[in-house]
Short mmCIF file of C-alpha atoms in Angstrom, two decimals:
data_model
loop_
_atom_site.label_atom_id
_atom_site.label_comp_id
_atom_site.label_asym_id
_atom_site.label_seq_id
_atom_site.Cartn_x
_atom_site.Cartn_y
_atom_site.Cartn_z
CA UNK A 937 5.99 44.66 -10.45
CA UNK A 938 7.81 41.46 -8.85
CA UNK A 939 6.05 37.92 -8.35
CA UNK A 940 5.66 37.43 -4.86
CA UNK A 941 6.20 34.02 -3.56
CA UNK A 942 2.75 33.28 -2.89
CA UNK A 943 1.98 34.37 -6.73
CA UNK A 944 4.66 31.87 -8.00
CA UNK A 945 3.61 28.74 -5.93
CA UNK A 946 0.08 29.24 -5.43
CA UNK A 947 -1.22 26.38 -8.21
CA UNK A 948 -3.21 23.33 -7.78
CA UNK A 949 -2.05 20.64 -5.77
CA UNK A 950 -3.02 17.49 -3.57
CA UNK A 951 -3.61 17.99 0.05
CA UNK A 952 -1.96 14.42 0.64
CA UNK A 953 -4.01 13.21 2.86
CA UNK A 954 -2.94 9.82 0.90
CA UNK A 955 -0.47 8.91 -1.32
CA UNK A 956 -0.85 7.80 -4.17
CA UNK A 957 -3.65 10.81 -4.02
CA UNK A 958 -7.28 9.31 -5.46
CA UNK A 959 -7.16 10.84 -8.78
CA UNK A 960 -4.11 8.68 -9.06
CA UNK A 961 -5.15 5.41 -8.07
CA UNK A 962 -5.33 2.51 -10.06
CA UNK A 963 -7.70 3.03 -13.34
CA UNK A 964 -8.72 -0.52 -13.04
CA UNK A 965 -9.61 -0.38 -8.98
CA UNK A 966 -8.39 -3.22 -6.81
CA UNK A 967 -9.77 -6.59 -6.45
CA UNK A 968 -12.19 -7.45 -3.71
CA UNK A 969 -9.61 -10.16 -2.88
CA UNK A 970 -6.79 -8.14 -3.08
CA UNK A 971 -8.22 -5.85 -0.52
CA UNK A 972 -9.41 -8.37 2.13
CA UNK A 973 -5.83 -10.07 2.08
CA UNK A 974 -4.58 -6.45 2.18
CA UNK A 975 -6.73 -5.16 5.34
CA UNK A 976 -6.09 -9.55 6.88
CA UNK A 977 -2.42 -8.92 6.57
CA UNK A 978 -2.47 -5.01 8.43
CA UNK A 979 -4.90 -6.54 11.05
CA UNK A 980 -2.29 -9.86 11.81
CA UNK A 981 0.87 -7.44 12.07
CA UNK A 982 -1.13 -4.27 14.27
CA UNK A 983 -4.45 -5.37 15.98
CA UNK A 984 -2.45 -6.63 19.47
CA UNK A 985 0.27 -4.00 19.10
CA UNK A 986 -1.06 -0.74 18.41
CA UNK A 987 -5.10 -1.76 17.62
CA UNK A 988 -6.77 -0.26 14.50
CA UNK A 989 -9.03 2.99 13.53
CA UNK A 990 -12.28 2.89 12.36
CA UNK A 991 -14.17 6.07 10.52
CA UNK A 992 -17.66 5.99 10.03
CA UNK A 993 -19.38 8.27 7.32
CA UNK A 994 -22.77 9.91 8.61
CA UNK A 995 -23.24 11.87 5.33
CA UNK A 996 -26.75 13.75 6.53
CA UNK A 997 -27.58 17.71 6.21
CA UNK A 998 -30.46 19.18 6.63
CA UNK A 999 -28.77 22.09 3.99
CA UNK A 1000 -25.74 22.45 2.32
CA UNK A 1001 -23.17 24.77 3.14
CA UNK A 1002 -21.80 25.81 -0.05
CA UNK A 1003 -17.73 26.29 1.32
CA UNK A 1004 -18.06 21.91 1.73
CA UNK A 1005 -17.01 19.43 -0.96
CA UNK A 1006 -17.73 16.56 1.19
CA UNK A 1007 -19.82 13.56 0.65
CA UNK A 1008 -23.09 14.79 2.04
CA UNK A 1009 -26.89 13.87 1.35
CA UNK A 1010 -29.14 16.90 1.63
CA UNK A 1011 -31.96 15.92 3.78
CA UNK A 1012 -34.88 17.06 6.37
CA UNK A 1013 -36.38 13.25 6.72
CA UNK A 1014 -35.13 11.86 10.07
CA UNK A 1015 -36.39 8.75 9.46
CA UNK A 1016 -33.25 7.72 7.50
CA UNK A 1017 -31.04 7.26 10.26
CA UNK A 1018 -31.95 4.19 11.84
CA UNK A 1019 -31.75 2.37 8.19
CA UNK A 1020 -28.68 3.73 7.18
CA UNK A 1021 -27.01 2.60 11.11
CA UNK A 1022 -28.28 -0.44 10.12
CA UNK A 1023 -26.38 -0.83 7.20
CA UNK A 1024 -23.44 0.65 8.89
CA UNK A 1025 -22.99 -2.19 11.66
CA UNK A 1026 -24.01 -5.02 8.52
CA UNK A 1027 -21.13 -3.35 7.17
CA UNK A 1028 -19.03 -3.57 10.15
CA UNK A 1029 -19.98 -7.61 10.90
CA UNK A 1030 -18.94 -8.13 6.94
CA UNK A 1031 -15.46 -6.78 8.14
CA UNK A 1032 -14.93 -8.38 11.62
CA UNK A 1033 -16.52 -11.63 10.14
CA UNK A 1034 -13.21 -11.74 7.66
CA UNK A 1035 -10.92 -11.34 11.08
CA UNK A 1036 -9.62 -14.41 13.14
CA UNK A 1037 -9.59 -12.37 16.34
CA UNK A 1038 -11.82 -9.52 17.76
CA UNK A 1039 -10.80 -6.12 16.74
CA UNK A 1040 -9.05 -3.65 19.14
CA UNK A 1041 -10.27 0.00 18.43
CA UNK A 1042 -7.51 2.58 19.28
CA UNK A 1043 -9.08 5.32 17.20
CA UNK A 1044 -12.51 6.19 16.09
CA UNK A 1045 -13.89 9.21 14.26
CA UNK A 1046 -17.17 10.00 13.13
CA UNK A 1047 -17.63 12.40 10.25
CA UNK A 1048 -19.79 13.78 7.93
CA UNK A 1049 -22.10 15.05 6.91
CA UNK A 1050 -23.32 16.25 10.31
CA UNK A 1051 -22.76 13.32 12.95
CA UNK A 1052 -24.91 15.09 15.05
CA UNK A 1053 -28.33 15.27 12.61
CA UNK A 1054 -28.53 11.79 14.25
CA UNK A 1055 -30.44 11.42 18.07
CA UNK A 1056 -28.80 10.13 20.65
CA UNK A 1057 -30.61 7.09 20.77
CA UNK A 1058 -29.35 6.17 17.70
CA UNK A 1059 -25.78 7.38 18.18
CA UNK A 1060 -26.38 4.70 21.14
CA UNK A 1061 -27.50 2.43 18.78
CA UNK A 1062 -24.34 2.85 16.22
CA UNK A 1063 -21.75 2.64 19.11
CA UNK A 1064 -23.41 -0.22 20.84
CA UNK A 1065 -23.41 -2.01 17.52
CA UNK A 1066 -19.73 -1.60 17.16
CA UNK A 1067 -18.98 -2.62 20.29
CA UNK A 1068 -20.62 -5.58 20.47
CA UNK A 1069 -18.36 -6.89 17.94
CA UNK A 1070 -14.96 -5.22 19.20
CA UNK A 1071 -13.01 -4.29 22.12
CA UNK A 1072 -11.56 -0.73 23.00
CA UNK A 1073 -8.03 0.04 23.04
CA UNK A 1074 -6.85 0.76 26.93
CA UNK A 1075 -5.62 4.26 25.24
CA UNK A 1076 -8.30 4.81 22.97
CA UNK A 1077 -9.30 8.63 21.53
CA UNK A 1078 -12.51 8.69 19.83
CA UNK A 1079 -13.91 11.87 18.42
CA UNK A 1080 -16.61 13.39 16.36
CA UNK A 1081 -17.74 16.38 14.16
CA UNK A 1082 -20.32 18.38 15.69
CA UNK A 1083 -22.24 21.35 14.27
CA UNK A 1084 -23.28 24.20 17.03
CA UNK A 1085 -26.79 24.55 15.65
CA UNK A 1086 -28.06 21.25 16.51
CA UNK A 1087 -25.43 19.61 18.70
CA UNK A 1088 -27.23 19.00 22.20
CA UNK A 1089 -26.17 17.95 25.93
CA UNK A 1090 -27.85 14.67 25.44
CA UNK A 1091 -25.78 13.97 22.30
CA UNK A 1092 -22.84 14.83 24.04
CA UNK A 1093 -23.26 13.06 27.18
CA UNK A 1094 -24.27 9.80 25.25
CA UNK A 1095 -21.10 10.28 23.04
CA UNK A 1096 -19.02 10.85 25.95
CA UNK A 1097 -20.51 7.69 28.21
CA UNK A 1098 -19.55 5.11 25.25
CA UNK A 1099 -15.71 6.89 25.50
CA UNK A 1100 -15.49 9.94 23.47
CA UNK A 1101 -13.26 12.53 24.73
CA UNK A 1102 -12.84 14.55 21.63
CA UNK A 1103 -15.37 17.01 19.49
CA UNK A 1104 -14.87 19.24 17.04
CA UNK A 1105 -16.96 21.94 15.85
CA UNK A 1106 -17.04 23.75 12.88
CA UNK A 1107 -17.38 27.76 13.37
CA UNK A 1108 -15.91 28.87 9.83
CA UNK A 1109 -16.66 32.33 10.44
CA UNK A 1110 -18.40 34.46 12.22
CA UNK A 1111 -19.07 37.58 9.94
CA UNK A 1112 -22.71 37.51 8.85
CA UNK A 1113 -22.09 38.33 5.38
CA UNK A 1114 -19.64 35.44 5.24
CA UNK A 1115 -22.38 33.18 6.85
CA UNK A 1116 -24.86 34.06 4.30
CA UNK A 1117 -22.46 33.23 0.93
CA UNK A 1118 -21.91 30.47 2.14
CA UNK A 1119 -25.24 29.42 3.69
CA UNK A 1120 -23.99 28.52 7.40
CA UNK A 1121 -25.73 30.91 9.21
CA UNK A 1122 -24.88 30.28 12.96
CA UNK A 1123 -24.23 32.98 15.71
CA UNK A 1124 -21.24 32.65 18.39
CA UNK A 1125 -24.00 31.91 21.66
CA UNK A 1126 -24.51 28.57 19.72
CA UNK A 1127 -20.94 27.77 19.66
CA UNK A 1128 -20.29 29.05 23.05
CA UNK A 1129 -23.09 26.97 24.70
CA UNK A 1130 -21.92 23.67 23.02
CA UNK A 1131 -18.25 24.24 24.12
CA UNK A 1132 -19.08 24.93 27.54
CA UNK A 1133 -21.60 21.66 27.77
CA UNK A 1134 -18.73 19.80 26.20
CA UNK A 1135 -16.06 20.84 28.89
CA UNK A 1136 -19.02 20.26 31.72
CA UNK A 1137 -19.34 16.64 30.29
CA UNK A 1138 -15.89 15.99 30.64
CA UNK A 1139 -14.43 15.85 26.98
CA UNK A 1140 -10.55 16.51 27.66
CA UNK A 1141 -10.27 17.90 24.11
CA UNK A 1142 -12.72 20.56 21.84
CA UNK A 1143 -11.69 22.13 18.92
CA UNK A 1144 -12.79 24.44 16.42
CA UNK A 1145 -12.84 25.05 12.62
CA UNK A 1146 -12.17 28.00 10.73
CA UNK A 1147 -11.42 28.96 7.33
CA UNK A 1148 -9.28 31.46 5.82
CA UNK A 1149 -9.83 32.85 2.13
CA UNK A 1150 -13.85 32.17 2.31
CA UNK A 1151 -15.61 34.52 0.39
CA UNK A 1152 -16.25 38.67 1.10
CA UNK A 1153 -13.76 37.45 4.01
CA UNK A 1154 -11.22 40.63 5.46
CA UNK A 1155 -8.70 40.79 7.81
CA UNK A 1156 -10.95 42.46 10.39
CA UNK A 1157 -13.57 39.63 9.89
CA UNK A 1158 -10.62 37.11 10.49
CA UNK A 1159 -9.49 39.28 13.78
CA UNK A 1160 -13.02 39.61 14.81
CA UNK A 1161 -13.62 35.61 14.62
CA UNK A 1162 -10.15 34.75 16.62
CA UNK A 1163 -10.96 37.14 19.24
CA UNK A 1164 -14.36 35.60 19.97
CA UNK A 1165 -12.80 31.93 19.67
CA UNK A 1166 -10.43 33.52 22.29
CA UNK A 1167 -13.27 33.76 24.74
CA UNK A 1168 -13.71 30.28 24.12
CA UNK A 1169 -9.91 28.98 24.20
CA UNK A 1170 -11.06 25.48 22.53
CA UNK A 1171 -7.84 23.06 23.08
CA UNK A 1172 -7.49 22.65 19.18
CA UNK A 1173 -8.01 24.89 16.11
CA UNK A 1174 -7.86 23.89 12.63
CA UNK A 1175 -7.19 27.35 10.47
CA UNK A 1176 -8.07 25.55 7.04
CA UNK A 1177 -7.36 27.34 3.49
CA UNK A 1178 -10.84 27.25 2.12
CA UNK A 1179 -10.76 24.64 -0.90
CA UNK A 1180 -12.42 26.09 -4.08
CA UNK A 1181 -13.36 23.24 -6.47
CA UNK A 1182 -16.04 24.44 -8.11
CA UNK A 1183 -15.96 21.52 -10.65
CA UNK A 1184 -16.49 18.49 -7.77
CA UNK A 1185 -20.31 17.72 -7.90
CA UNK A 1186 -22.43 19.06 -5.16
CA UNK A 1187 -20.52 22.23 -4.44
CA UNK A 1188 -22.85 25.14 -4.48
CA UNK A 1189 -21.85 28.54 -5.08
CA UNK A 1190 -25.53 30.30 -4.89
CA UNK A 1191 -23.95 33.13 -2.45
CA UNK A 1192 -20.92 34.22 -4.42
CA UNK A 1193 -18.98 34.15 -7.24
CA UNK A 1194 -14.80 34.09 -8.34
CA UNK A 1195 -14.76 37.83 -7.58
CA UNK A 1196 -15.68 37.62 -4.12
CA UNK A 1197 -12.94 35.70 -3.18
CA UNK A 1198 -9.53 37.06 -1.30
CA UNK A 1199 -6.68 35.59 -3.40
CA UNK A 1200 -3.09 35.24 -3.52
CA UNK A 1201 -1.30 37.72 -1.04
CA UNK A 1202 -4.63 38.62 0.10
CA UNK A 1203 -5.57 35.36 1.14
CA UNK A 1204 -1.82 34.55 2.88
CA UNK A 1205 -2.29 37.77 4.62
CA UNK A 1206 -5.73 36.38 6.38
CA UNK A 1207 -3.58 33.38 7.58
CA UNK A 1208 -0.11 35.20 8.58
CA UNK A 1209 -2.74 37.31 10.54
CA UNK A 1210 -4.42 34.44 12.17
CA UNK A 1211 -0.71 32.52 12.96
CA UNK A 1212 0.26 35.58 14.85
CA UNK A 1213 -2.63 35.83 16.76
CA UNK A 1214 -2.96 32.01 17.62
CA UNK A 1215 0.93 32.31 18.58
CA UNK A 1216 0.09 35.04 21.14
CA UNK A 1217 -3.02 33.07 23.08
CA UNK A 1218 -0.69 30.62 23.30
CA UNK A 1219 -1.48 27.91 20.58
CA UNK A 1220 1.35 26.21 18.86
CA UNK A 1221 1.22 25.81 15.20
CA UNK A 1222 0.59 21.82 14.34
CA UNK A 1223 1.66 20.25 11.07
CA UNK A 1224 -0.10 22.40 8.43
CA UNK A 1225 -3.02 24.61 9.05
CA UNK A 1226 -3.33 23.45 12.58
CA UNK A 1227 -2.92 24.55 16.03
CA UNK A 1228 -3.21 22.90 19.70
CA UNK A 1229 -2.49 24.73 23.07
CA UNK A 1230 0.72 22.29 24.94
CA UNK A 1231 -2.07 20.43 27.00
CA UNK A 1232 -3.35 18.76 23.87
CA UNK A 1233 -2.41 15.16 22.51
CA UNK A 1234 -1.65 16.54 19.42
CA UNK A 1235 0.89 18.97 20.44
CA UNK A 1236 2.64 16.18 22.84
CA UNK A 1237 2.51 13.90 19.63
CA UNK A 1238 4.49 16.58 17.72
CA UNK A 1239 7.19 17.07 20.61
CA UNK A 1240 7.19 13.05 20.34
CA UNK A 1241 7.32 12.95 16.65
CA UNK A 1242 4.52 10.39 16.55
CA UNK A 1243 1.55 12.74 14.82
CA UNK A 1244 0.06 11.42 11.97
CA UNK A 1245 -1.91 12.16 9.11
CA UNK A 1246 -4.49 10.18 7.33
CA UNK A 1247 -7.96 10.04 5.61
CA UNK A 1248 -9.54 12.22 8.84
CA UNK A 1249 -6.48 14.63 9.24
CA UNK A 1250 -3.96 15.00 11.61
CA UNK A 1251 -3.84 12.69 14.22
CA UNK A 1252 -2.35 12.00 17.85
CA UNK A 1253 -2.41 8.06 17.13
CA UNK A 1254 -0.80 6.01 14.17
CA UNK A 1255 -2.72 3.07 13.73
CA UNK A 1256 -2.05 0.53 9.99
CA UNK A 1257 -4.84 -0.20 9.71
CA UNK A 1258 -7.93 1.91 9.20
CA UNK A 1259 -11.66 0.81 8.11
CA UNK A 1260 -13.66 3.49 6.95
CA UNK A 1261 -17.68 2.43 6.97
CA UNK A 1262 -20.86 4.26 5.31
CA UNK A 1263 -21.17 5.70 2.07
CA UNK A 1264 -17.87 7.24 0.34
CA UNK A 1265 -16.02 6.26 3.48
CA UNK A 1266 -12.07 5.27 2.74
CA UNK A 1267 -9.97 2.45 4.43
CA UNK A 1268 -6.63 2.42 4.76
CA UNK A 1269 -4.66 -0.61 5.90
CA UNK A 1270 -1.32 1.14 4.53
CA UNK A 1271 -0.75 -1.67 1.74
CA UNK A 1272 -3.83 -0.70 -0.01
CA UNK A 1273 -6.52 2.17 -0.09
CA UNK A 1274 -10.53 1.56 -0.53
CA UNK A 1275 -13.32 3.74 -1.48
CA UNK A 1276 -16.87 3.13 -0.98
CA UNK A 1277 -19.90 3.87 -3.04
CA UNK A 1278 -20.80 7.74 -3.34
CA UNK A 1279 -24.56 7.63 -2.84
CA UNK A 1280 -26.35 6.00 -0.17
CA UNK A 1281 -28.92 4.48 -2.14
CA UNK A 1282 -25.91 2.10 -3.94
CA UNK A 1283 -24.42 1.70 -0.24
CA UNK A 1284 -27.35 0.61 1.43
CA UNK A 1285 -27.92 -1.86 -1.95
CA UNK A 1286 -24.60 -3.49 -1.57
CA UNK A 1287 -24.26 -3.85 2.11
CA UNK A 1288 -27.64 -5.64 2.14
CA UNK A 1289 -26.47 -8.29 -0.45
CA UNK A 1290 -23.76 -8.90 1.72
CA UNK A 1291 -20.99 -6.95 -0.78
CA UNK A 1292 -18.18 -5.01 0.67
CA UNK A 1293 -19.72 -1.57 -1.09
CA UNK A 1294 -16.38 -0.88 -2.35
CA UNK A 1295 -16.10 0.92 -5.65
CA UNK A 1296 -12.71 1.84 -6.24
CA UNK A 1297 -8.94 1.40 -4.43
CA UNK A 1298 -5.35 1.30 -5.01
CA UNK A 1299 -2.72 -1.92 -4.27
CA UNK A 1300 0.41 0.25 -3.64
CA UNK A 1301 3.86 -0.20 -4.84
CA UNK A 1302 6.73 -0.91 -3.21
CA UNK A 1303 7.77 2.28 -4.48
CA UNK A 1304 4.59 4.01 -3.50
CA UNK A 1305 4.86 2.94 0.32
CA UNK A 1306 8.53 4.27 0.26
CA UNK A 1307 6.98 8.17 -1.45
CA UNK A 1308 4.05 7.49 1.09
CA UNK A 1309 6.62 7.94 4.17
CA UNK A 1310 8.45 10.74 3.04
CA UNK A 1311 5.38 12.80 1.86
CA UNK A 1312 4.26 11.87 5.58
CA UNK A 1313 7.15 12.81 7.59
CA UNK A 1314 7.20 16.46 5.15
CA UNK A 1315 3.46 16.90 6.16
CA UNK A 1316 4.07 16.05 10.07
CA UNK A 1317 7.20 16.76 10.98
CA UNK A 1318 8.88 19.05 8.38
CA UNK A 1319 11.70 17.17 7.61
CA UNK A 1320 12.54 13.61 6.05
CA UNK A 1321 15.72 11.52 5.24
CA UNK A 1322 16.08 9.10 2.74
CA UNK A 1323 19.36 7.74 3.59
CA UNK A 1324 17.99 4.39 4.06
CA UNK A 1325 15.72 4.49 0.97
CA UNK A 1326 18.37 5.99 -1.70
CA UNK A 1327 18.19 2.53 -3.39
CA UNK A 1328 14.34 2.37 -3.80
CA UNK A 1329 13.53 5.57 -4.87
CA UNK A 1330 13.76 5.37 -8.65
CA UNK A 1331 16.11 8.67 -10.03
CA UNK A 1332 16.08 10.23 -6.86
CA UNK A 1333 18.10 13.06 -8.35
CA UNK A 1334 15.54 13.93 -10.55
CA UNK A 1335 13.22 14.82 -6.93
CA UNK A 1336 15.88 16.83 -5.73
CA UNK A 1337 16.69 18.50 -8.51
CA UNK A 1338 13.08 19.77 -8.66
CA UNK A 1339 13.58 21.80 -5.62
CA UNK A 1340 16.23 23.44 -6.52
CA UNK A 1341 14.49 26.65 -7.01
CA UNK A 1342 12.42 26.73 -3.98
CA UNK A 1343 15.88 25.53 -2.30
CA UNK A 1344 17.06 29.02 -4.08
CA UNK A 1345 13.90 30.68 -2.54
CA UNK A 1346 14.72 29.48 0.57
CA UNK A 1347 11.94 27.55 1.02
CA UNK A 1348 13.72 24.36 1.70
CA UNK A 1349 17.35 23.19 2.85
CA UNK A 1350 18.59 20.26 1.05
CA UNK A 1351 21.70 18.69 2.58
CA UNK A 1352 22.97 15.21 1.63
CA UNK A 1353 20.44 12.59 1.59
CA UNK A 1354 17.72 14.47 3.92
CA UNK A 1355 15.81 17.87 3.92
CA UNK A 1356 13.76 20.30 6.36
CA UNK A 1357 11.52 22.54 5.82
CA UNK A 1358 12.36 25.88 7.93
CA UNK A 1359 9.30 27.59 9.72
CA UNK A 1360 8.67 30.87 7.10
CA UNK A 1361 7.73 27.97 4.75
CA UNK A 1362 5.64 25.60 5.86
CA UNK A 1363 2.78 27.45 3.91
CA UNK A 1364 4.64 25.82 0.90
CA UNK A 1365 4.61 21.99 2.20
CA UNK A 1366 2.00 20.86 -0.56
CA UNK A 1367 4.11 22.31 -3.40
CA UNK A 1368 7.86 20.50 -1.63
CA UNK A 1369 5.75 17.11 -1.30
CA UNK A 1370 4.33 17.24 -5.19
CA UNK A 1371 8.45 17.16 -6.23
CA UNK A 1372 8.71 13.49 -4.98
CA UNK A 1373 4.90 12.57 -6.58
CA UNK A 1374 5.86 10.24 -9.32
CA UNK A 1375 2.08 9.42 -10.10
CA UNK A 1376 2.02 13.51 -10.58
CA UNK A 1377 5.03 14.09 -11.91
CA UNK A 1378 4.24 11.41 -14.67
CA UNK A 1379 1.22 11.90 -15.75
CA UNK A 1380 0.33 15.60 -15.18
CA UNK A 1381 -3.41 16.39 -15.28
CA UNK A 1382 -5.04 18.00 -18.28
CA UNK A 1383 -7.92 19.99 -15.85
CA UNK A 1384 -7.94 20.69 -12.49
CA UNK A 1385 -8.39 17.83 -9.77
CA UNK A 1386 -6.84 20.01 -7.31
CA UNK A 1387 -7.27 23.05 -5.08
CA UNK A 1388 -4.75 25.72 -5.32
CA UNK A 1389 -1.93 24.94 -2.87
CA UNK A 1390 -1.26 28.21 -0.99
#
């Protein structure tokens, strides 16, 4: 039986929200002074010209969704909210005190966990504290993730009044059997309600997150979910491949096992069905796994070649510096990465002692920075040219040689000093990027570190 392209290339591989990827960061981490020097340099170079990004990780969830590999803290005790926010604001102050001028925030995102776990009063408390020490960029774009079951109109209004214009709601799938397996029970009516509230208040971009490849999911489920989504016409749709990573601590599988997951060509068919339906509804494919209406800023960024990808995913705003606040949050100065400790208890202890709560990081070499640029180009624009960097990339011929079989399979077009990914080959973008991943090529993992690429 002939092996399909999906079967051939569906191997474990990074998602490239960073390069180098986290498992290949320097084993000795990063010295605090090196990180401080790095973000100060980046801030000086970019604050006045483009502003900075801030990501705030709000980790609390009332229940565990078994498809989720995010860093979260499960609790029903809402008295944890205020203490956590106080700690986040102390961390922010630690950063601001190291800067010579007031930060100008162009992009702000609240992720989780479940940001709408927090009351409207505490969300206001958080934003007041952030902007007490910073200014808003004239072209600022603020966004947050909302759970349809617990997002209130008051929370939406509060954040809108603080400058938020984008919200994404986690939908995943509307089939009850699938929802039960992933422990994420939410009716269409809940999504409909929060979507309508958002538009009534004035949000200019509403996004729905869908996932394909979930346990028990069929093509009929995907068609049903997209038909229901059609009724609400979100401005953006994220159509993620389920990342099956059972080895990651805290990822439960109480409602399903390996045999319940659609695999290889069966899973890919779910994506192709979704992609076709989205196109019929007027959505344009953006980068990898994202779709947007032509009225959305993500589409405009694609047309203008300004689309960017970072730890928050695809964004229309590129900033050199992103400061991550909160438990497990990752900061990026372009020259270095730094990640905070992964438990609430340790995070609060370190910040309250006046320390940056970093536990690992990576100082990018000159070569890392060059490779990172090309991987970003491939992930965002499906093409890259290394004509100007040919002397900076060690043994570039070797990387091109690794693409030979993909060229023969029609998945990438290589010309002199450049490459392009045809539209039909977009599902294989992660595989193409792997050919440039020096760290992965030098030290192939002996155990599975990454989800499957397709």
